[in-house]
Coordinates of C-alpha atoms and ligand atoms in Angstrom, one line a residue:
M1 CA -0.3 -0.3 -0.2
T2 CA 1.4 3.5 -1.5
L3 CA 1.6 6.6 1.7
Q4 CA -1.1 7.9 0.1
E5 CA -3.2 4.9 -0.2
L6 CA -2.2 4.3 3.9
S7 CA -3.3 8.0 5.0
T8 CA -6.0 7.5 2.9
Q9 CA -7.7 5.5 4.7
A10 CA -6.0 6.6 8.6
A11 CA -7.9 9.6 7.7
R12 CA -11.1 7.4 6.5
E13 CA -11.2 5.3 9.7
F14 CA -10.2 8.7 11.8
E15 CA -13.6 10.2 10.6
R16 CA -15.6 7.2 10.9
A17 CA -14.6 6.8 14.6
F18 CA -14.8 10.6 15.5
A19 CA -17.2 11.7 12.9
R20 CA -15.6 14.5 11.0
P21 CA -12.2 14.8 9.3
P22 CA -9.3 14.9 10.9
R23 CA -7.7 18.0 10.6
W24 CA -3.4 16.9 10.9
I25 CA -1.7 13.4 9.3
V26 CA 1.6 13.1 9.2
A27 CA 3.8 9.4 9.0
A28 CA 6.9 8.4 9.9
P29 CA 8.9 5.0 8.3
G30 CA 10.1 1.6 9.5
R31 CA 13.9 0.5 8.3
V32 CA 15.8 -2.0 7.0
N33 CA 19.3 -2.0 7.9
V34 CA 21.7 -3.2 5.0
I35 CA 24.6 -3.5 7.3
G36 CA 26.0 -2.4 10.5
E37 CA 23.7 -4.8 12.3
H38 CA 24.5 -4.1 16.5
I39 CA 27.3 -1.8 15.8
D40 CA 25.0 1.8 16.8
Y41 CA 25.8 1.4 20.7
N42 CA 29.5 1.0 19.7
D43 CA 29.7 4.2 18.7
G44 CA 30.4 2.8 14.6
F45 CA 29.0 3.2 11.2
V46 CA 25.7 2.1 10.1
L47 CA 24.0 1.5 7.3
P48 CA 20.3 1.8 6.9
M49 CA 16.9 2.8 4.7
A50 CA 14.0 4.1 5.0
I51 CA 11.0 1.5 3.8
E52 CA 8.3 2.5 2.1
H53 CA 6.3 1.0 5.3
Y54 CA 4.9 3.6 7.7
A55 CA 3.2 4.6 10.7
V56 CA 0.5 6.8 9.8
M57 CA -1.7 9.4 12.7
A58 CA -5.2 10.9 12.0
A59 CA -5.8 13.6 14.4
D60 CA -7.7 16.8 15.9
R61 CA -8.5 18.2 19.0
P62 CA -11.2 16.4 20.7
A63 CA -14.1 17.8 20.7
G64 CA -15.0 18.1 24.1
G65 CA -11.0 19.6 24.7
G66 CA -9.7 18.5 27.7
S67 CA -6.1 17.1 28.3
V68 CA -5.8 13.5 28.1
L69 CA -4.1 12.4 24.3
R70 CA -6.1 9.1 22.8
I71 CA -4.8 7.1 19.8
H72 CA -6.4 4.4 19.0
S73 CA -4.1 2.3 17.2
T74 CA -6.2 -0.7 14.4
A75 CA -3.7 -3.1 15.9
E76 CA -4.4 -3.0 19.1
T77 CA -8.0 -3.4 21.1
E78 CA -7.4 -1.0 23.6
P79 CA -6.7 2.8 22.9
A80 CA -3.2 4.6 24.5
L81 CA -4.6 7.4 27.2
I82 CA -2.3 10.2 27.7
D83 CA -3.1 12.9 30.4
T84 CA -0.9 15.4 29.1
A85 CA -2.3 17.8 32.3
A86 CA -0.2 15.0 34.6
P87 CA 3.3 13.9 35.2
L88 CA 3.9 11.4 32.8
K89 CA 5.5 7.7 33.9
P90 CA 5.2 4.3 31.5
G91 CA 1.6 2.1 32.1
P92 CA 0.2 0.0 30.3
P93 CA -1.7 -0.2 27.5
K94 CA 2.7 -1.9 26.9
W95 CA 1.9 0.0 23.4
S96 CA 0.9 3.3 24.8
N97 CA 4.6 3.3 26.7
Y98 CA 6.6 4.7 22.8
P99 CA 3.7 7.9 22.0
R100 CA 3.6 8.0 26.5
G101 CA 7.6 9.0 26.8
V102 CA 7.8 10.7 23.4
A103 CA 5.3 13.5 24.6
A104 CA 7.2 13.3 28.3
G105 CA 9.5 14.1 26.1
F106 CA 8.5 17.3 24.5
M107 CA 6.9 17.9 27.7
A108 CA 10.1 18.3 29.2
R109 CA 11.2 21.0 26.8
G110 CA 8.3 22.9 27.4
L111 CA 5.9 21.7 24.1
N112 CA 2.7 20.3 25.3
P113 CA 0.5 18.5 23.3
G114 CA -2.7 19.2 25.5
G115 CA -5.7 16.7 24.0
L116 CA -6.1 15.3 21.1
D117 CA -8.6 12.1 19.1
V118 CA -5.3 10.6 17.6
W119 CA -6.2 7.4 14.9
L120 CA -3.5 5.2 13.9
R121 CA -2.9 2.7 11.0
S122 CA 0.8 1.6 10.4
S123 CA 1.8 -1.0 7.8
V124 CA 5.4 -1.5 9.8
P125 CA 5.1 -5.6 10.4
Y126 CA 5.3 -5.7 14.7
G127 CA 8.3 -7.6 16.2
S128 CA 9.9 -8.1 13.0
G129 CA 13.2 -5.9 13.1
L130 CA 11.8 -3.2 11.1
S131 CA 11.4 -0.5 13.5
S132 CA 8.1 -0.8 13.7
S133 CA 8.6 0.9 17.8
A134 CA 10.9 3.5 16.4
S135 CA 8.8 4.7 14.1
L136 CA 5.5 5.4 16.4
E137 CA 8.1 6.9 17.5
V138 CA 8.9 9.2 15.3
C139 CA 6.1 10.0 14.2
T140 CA 3.9 10.6 17.7
A141 CA 7.1 13.0 17.7
T142 CA 7.0 14.4 14.2
L143 CA 2.7 14.4 15.3
I144 CA 3.3 16.8 18.2
E145 CA 6.1 18.4 16.1
A146 CA 2.6 20.0 13.9
V147 CA 0.3 20.3 16.4
T148 CA 2.3 22.9 18.4
G149 CA 4.5 24.2 15.6
A150 CA 7.3 23.6 16.5
K151 CA 10.2 22.0 14.6
I152 CA 13.2 20.7 16.5
D153 CA 16.5 19.7 15.4
P154 CA 15.9 16.6 13.7
V155 CA 19.3 15.3 15.8
E156 CA 17.3 16.7 18.1
K157 CA 14.1 14.2 17.3
A158 CA 16.0 10.9 16.9
L159 CA 17.8 11.5 19.9
L160 CA 14.6 12.2 21.7
C161 CA 12.5 9.0 20.2
Q162 CA 15.4 6.9 21.6
K163 CA 15.0 8.1 24.7
A164 CA 11.1 7.0 25.0
E165 CA 12.4 4.4 24.6
H166 CA 15.0 3.9 27.1
E167 CA 12.8 5.0 29.4
F168 CA 9.2 3.9 28.4
A169 CA 9.8 1.2 26.7
G170 CA 12.6 -0.2 29.1
V171 CA 14.9 -1.3 25.9
P172 CA 18.3 -0.6 25.8
C173 CA 18.3 0.6 21.7
G174 CA 21.0 2.5 19.9
I175 CA 20.5 5.4 17.8
M176 CA 20.4 3.9 13.8
D177 CA 16.5 3.3 14.3
Q178 CA 15.1 6.6 15.0
F179 CA 17.7 8.9 12.5
I180 CA 16.5 6.5 9.8
S181 CA 12.9 6.6 10.9
V182 CA 14.0 11.2 10.4
M183 CA 16.6 11.4 7.9
G184 CA 16.1 8.6 5.5
R185 CA 15.5 10.1 1.9
E186 CA 14.3 8.8 -1.0
N187 CA 17.0 6.7 -3.6
H188 CA 19.7 6.5 -0.8
L189 CA 21.2 4.7 1.8
L190 CA 22.1 7.0 5.4
L191 CA 25.8 5.7 6.6
L192 CA 25.8 7.5 10.3
D193 CA 28.4 8.0 12.2
C194 CA 27.0 7.1 16.2
R195 CA 30.0 8.8 16.8
S196 CA 30.2 11.7 15.7
R197 CA 25.5 11.5 14.6
Q198 CA 27.5 12.8 11.2
T199 CA 25.4 11.6 9.0
E200 CA 25.8 10.8 5.1
L201 CA 23.4 10.1 2.2
V202 CA 24.5 7.6 0.0
P203 CA 22.4 7.4 -4.0
M204 CA 20.6 4.1 -4.7
R205 CA 19.0 4.6 -7.7
D206 CA 20.4 2.0 -9.8
P207 CA 17.2 0.8 -11.5
S208 CA 18.5 -2.9 -11.8
V209 CA 19.0 -4.1 -8.2
E210 CA 16.7 -4.0 -5.7
L211 CA 16.8 -4.8 -1.6
L212 CA 14.4 -7.8 -1.4
I213 CA 13.5 -8.3 2.3
A214 CA 11.9 -11.7 3.7
N215 CA 10.2 -11.9 6.8
T216 CA 10.4 -15.0 8.7
N217 CA 7.5 -14.4 11.0
V218 CA 9.2 -15.4 13.7
K219 CA 8.7 -13.0 16.8
H220 CA 11.3 -10.9 17.2
E221 CA 12.0 -9.4 21.2
L222 CA 14.0 -7.2 22.2
G223 CA 13.8 -7.0 25.6
S224 CA 14.3 -10.0 25.8
G225 CA 16.9 -9.8 27.9
Q226 CA 19.0 -10.6 24.7
Y227 CA 19.7 -7.2 23.8
A228 CA 21.1 -5.6 27.3
R229 CA 22.9 -8.6 27.6
R230 CA 24.8 -8.3 24.0
R231 CA 25.4 -4.1 24.8
A232 CA 26.8 -5.5 27.7
Q233 CA 29.5 -7.7 26.8
C234 CA 30.6 -5.4 24.3
E235 CA 31.2 -2.5 27.4
A236 CA 33.0 -5.1 28.6
A237 CA 35.4 -5.5 26.6
A238 CA 35.7 -2.0 25.6
R239 CA 36.9 -2.0 29.6
I240 CA 39.4 -5.2 28.8
L241 CA 40.8 -3.1 25.8
G242 CA 41.1 0.0 27.8
L243 CA 38.6 2.1 25.2
P244 CA 36.5 3.9 25.2
S245 CA 34.1 1.2 23.4
L246 CA 34.3 -1.1 20.6
R247 CA 35.1 1.2 17.1
D248 CA 38.0 3.0 19.0
A249 CA 39.3 -0.9 19.2
S250 CA 41.2 -3.3 16.3
A251 CA 41.2 -6.9 15.2
A252 CA 45.2 -6.8 15.9
G253 CA 44.8 -5.0 20.0
L254 CA 42.0 -7.4 20.2
E255 CA 44.3 -11.1 19.3
R256 CA 46.3 -9.6 21.6
A257 CA 43.7 -9.5 24.5
Q258 CA 42.3 -12.2 24.2
A259 CA 43.6 -14.6 26.9
R260 CA 42.4 -12.2 29.2
M261 CA 38.7 -12.4 27.1
D262 CA 36.3 -14.6 28.1
S263 CA 35.2 -16.6 25.0
E264 CA 32.2 -14.9 24.2
V265 CA 32.7 -11.5 25.2
F266 CA 36.1 -12.1 22.2
R267 CA 33.2 -13.2 19.8
R268 CA 30.9 -10.2 20.8
A269 CA 34.7 -7.2 20.3
R270 CA 35.2 -9.6 16.8
H271 CA 31.8 -9.2 14.8
V272 CA 32.1 -5.9 16.3
I273 CA 34.8 -4.7 14.8
G274 CA 34.6 -6.5 11.0
E275 CA 31.3 -5.9 10.8
I276 CA 32.4 -1.7 11.6
E277 CA 35.1 -2.2 8.5
R278 CA 32.5 -3.8 6.7
T279 CA 29.9 -0.7 6.8
V280 CA 32.8 1.2 5.8
Q281 CA 33.3 -1.2 3.0
A282 CA 29.9 -2.1 1.9
A283 CA 29.3 2.3 1.6
G284 CA 32.5 2.3 -1.1
A285 CA 30.9 -0.7 -2.7
I286 CA 27.3 0.7 -3.2
R287 CA 28.5 4.1 -4.6
A288 CA 30.7 2.5 -6.4
S289 CA 27.6 -0.1 -7.8
N290 CA 29.8 -2.5 -7.0
W291 CA 26.9 -5.1 -6.0
E292 CA 28.9 -8.0 -6.2
E293 CA 31.1 -7.3 -3.3
A294 CA 28.0 -5.3 -1.6
G295 CA 26.1 -8.8 -1.7
R296 CA 29.7 -9.9 -0.6
L297 CA 29.5 -8.1 2.7
M298 CA 26.5 -8.9 3.5
Y299 CA 27.3 -12.3 3.5
A300 CA 30.0 -12.5 5.9
S301 CA 27.8 -10.1 8.1
H302 CA 25.6 -13.0 8.4
R303 CA 28.2 -15.5 9.0
S304 CA 29.4 -12.8 11.5
L305 CA 26.1 -12.3 13.6
R306 CA 25.2 -15.7 13.6
D307 CA 28.5 -17.3 14.7
D308 CA 30.4 -15.0 17.2
Y309 CA 26.9 -12.4 17.6
E310 CA 25.5 -15.3 18.2
V311 CA 21.5 -12.9 17.5
S312 CA 20.7 -15.2 14.5
C313 CA 18.0 -18.5 14.8
A314 CA 17.5 -21.6 12.1
E315 CA 14.6 -19.5 10.7
L316 CA 17.4 -16.6 9.2
D317 CA 19.6 -19.0 8.7
A318 CA 18.0 -20.7 6.5
L319 CA 16.6 -18.1 4.2
V320 CA 20.5 -16.9 3.8
E321 CA 20.6 -20.7 2.8
I322 CA 18.1 -20.1 0.2
A323 CA 19.6 -17.0 -0.8
Q324 CA 22.9 -18.5 -1.1
S325 CA 21.7 -21.6 -3.2
I326 CA 19.8 -19.2 -6.1
G327 CA 23.2 -17.2 -5.7
L328 CA 24.4 -14.9 -8.9
S329 CA 22.8 -17.1 -11.7
G330 CA 19.5 -16.6 -10.3
G331 CA 20.1 -12.4 -9.6
V332 CA 21.0 -13.0 -5.6
F333 CA 23.8 -11.0 -5.3
G334 CA 23.9 -11.0 -0.9
C335 CA 21.9 -11.7 1.7
R336 CA 21.6 -11.4 5.9
M337 CA 20.0 -10.9 8.5
T338 CA 18.3 -7.6 9.7
G339 CA 17.7 -5.8 12.5
G340 CA 17.9 -7.0 16.4
G341 CA 17.7 -10.3 15.8
F342 CA 16.4 -13.7 16.9
G343 CA 13.5 -13.8 14.3
G344 CA 12.1 -10.9 12.2
C345 CA 13.4 -10.2 8.3
A346 CA 16.2 -11.0 6.5
V347 CA 17.9 -8.5 4.1
A348 CA 18.8 -9.4 0.3
L349 CA 19.9 -7.3 -2.9
V350 CA 18.7 -9.2 -5.7
K351 CA 19.6 -8.3 -9.3
S352 CA 15.8 -6.6 -10.3
Q353 CA 15.1 -8.7 -13.2
A354 CA 15.3 -11.8 -11.0
V355 CA 12.4 -10.8 -8.2
A356 CA 9.9 -12.9 -8.8
A357 CA 11.5 -16.1 -9.6
I358 CA 13.9 -15.4 -6.3
T359 CA 10.5 -14.0 -4.6
K360 CA 8.3 -17.5 -5.5
K361 CA 11.6 -19.7 -5.0
M362 CA 12.3 -18.7 -1.8
A363 CA 8.9 -19.0 -0.5
A364 CA 8.5 -22.0 -1.4
D365 CA 12.1 -23.5 -0.2
Y366 CA 11.2 -21.7 3.4
K367 CA 8.0 -24.0 3.8
T368 CA 9.3 -27.0 2.5
R369 CA 12.5 -26.1 5.4
T370 CA 10.5 -24.5 8.3
G371 CA 6.0 -25.8 8.0
L372 CA 6.9 -21.8 8.3
A373 CA 4.8 -19.2 5.1
A374 CA 7.9 -16.3 5.0
T375 CA 5.8 -12.6 3.9
I376 CA 8.6 -11.7 1.2
F377 CA 9.0 -8.0 -0.6
C378 CA 10.9 -5.3 -2.3
S379 CA 11.1 -1.7 -1.1
R380 CA 13.0 1.5 -2.7
P381 CA 15.2 4.2 0.2
A382 CA 11.8 6.4 1.3
A383 CA 12.1 10.1 2.6
G384 CA 12.0 9.9 6.5
A385 CA 8.7 11.3 8.8
T386 CA 6.3 13.8 7.1
V387 CA 3.7 16.3 7.5
I388 CA 0.8 14.7 5.1
K389 CA -1.9 17.5 6.4
A390 CA -1.9 20.1 8.2
Ligands
GAF1 C1 17.4 -2.2 17.3 C2 18.0 -2.1 17.9 F1 16.8 -0.6 19.1 C3 18.6 -1.3 17.7 O1 19.7 0.1 18.0 C4 19.7 -1.9 16.9 O2 20.5 -1.7 18.2 C5 19.4 -2.6 16.6 O3 18.4 -3.6 17.3 C6 21.0 -4.1 15.9 O4 21.8 -3.3 15.2 O5 16.6 -1.8 16.2

């Protein structure tokens, strides 16, 4: 569904629920990370792109006035009720903590959205490693900007959303997902230096290649504790190396310190050091339209995430192996798991003309190997958060 269709649908649903058209409509995209996984919280480089799947909010002031920000979601039975007249704290339902944390961030800056009736419709699959939560946060932030008339700096906006996730959803995520949802650009990947927070747009407009996203349909739960554990292991490795973060580490330095490190911590650090290098190389390969090299780096990234970082799972490995079996002759340059891991999606760089055949083969082989149905689609790099109606 295009963004236009999605927003028309959200507007129609708003009108049905509240008997008047919405005054504001805003949207924020999900993302797929092409390479640079579990790197943002290690201060390294990541290379995500926004996808053509969005959280859309249609909103108006409540007919009866009041201070409650009331969000109805097509995907949830219980609405989020956020009273902006009182200091905000995390609370039920669970999903409401993303918009609640964002509202709290704006209120802390003296920007109170006040009461609103909101209808939320999202086409970002939930819990699939495509940043449904970041898109919800950034969508809320974009709505509050539109409503209050305040435009905050894009970096500040992304950081405010990340803080909401830390403090209200309890997930110690990095900055990648919120940055790309705010700053995505059509036909570009975003090379983000997570230390300096500088960004560089990497053009990706060659119509002969596509990024194909295959959802294992196995649920991914970032809050499960494994994410925080990986983060702590990286911090432990940096401490042993006497460095501020693994961004400053080298493969040779890590080898020298191996005897002083737990073998698991060593492997986690080895992934991070290699992945930072691969990400910079992949950005160079994509700039040069060297798709074979970009694909090779994606396969290498997957192996490292599977063996050293241990965040893959049987279903993700199956998708990558199927992609590999189709190979270059069948139009696949490379494939890897994307996002936090333990389920969710794989991303493949493929030849456009082979998309239909690859999709068919991947779906069939995945079903045979796992008994599950994969959801497979392509997305061009999309634009970041936008105000559709104000
Ligand atoms: C999740 C997190 F939210 C990101 O910050 C990032 O660490 C990613 O997992 C792994 O690369 O999406």
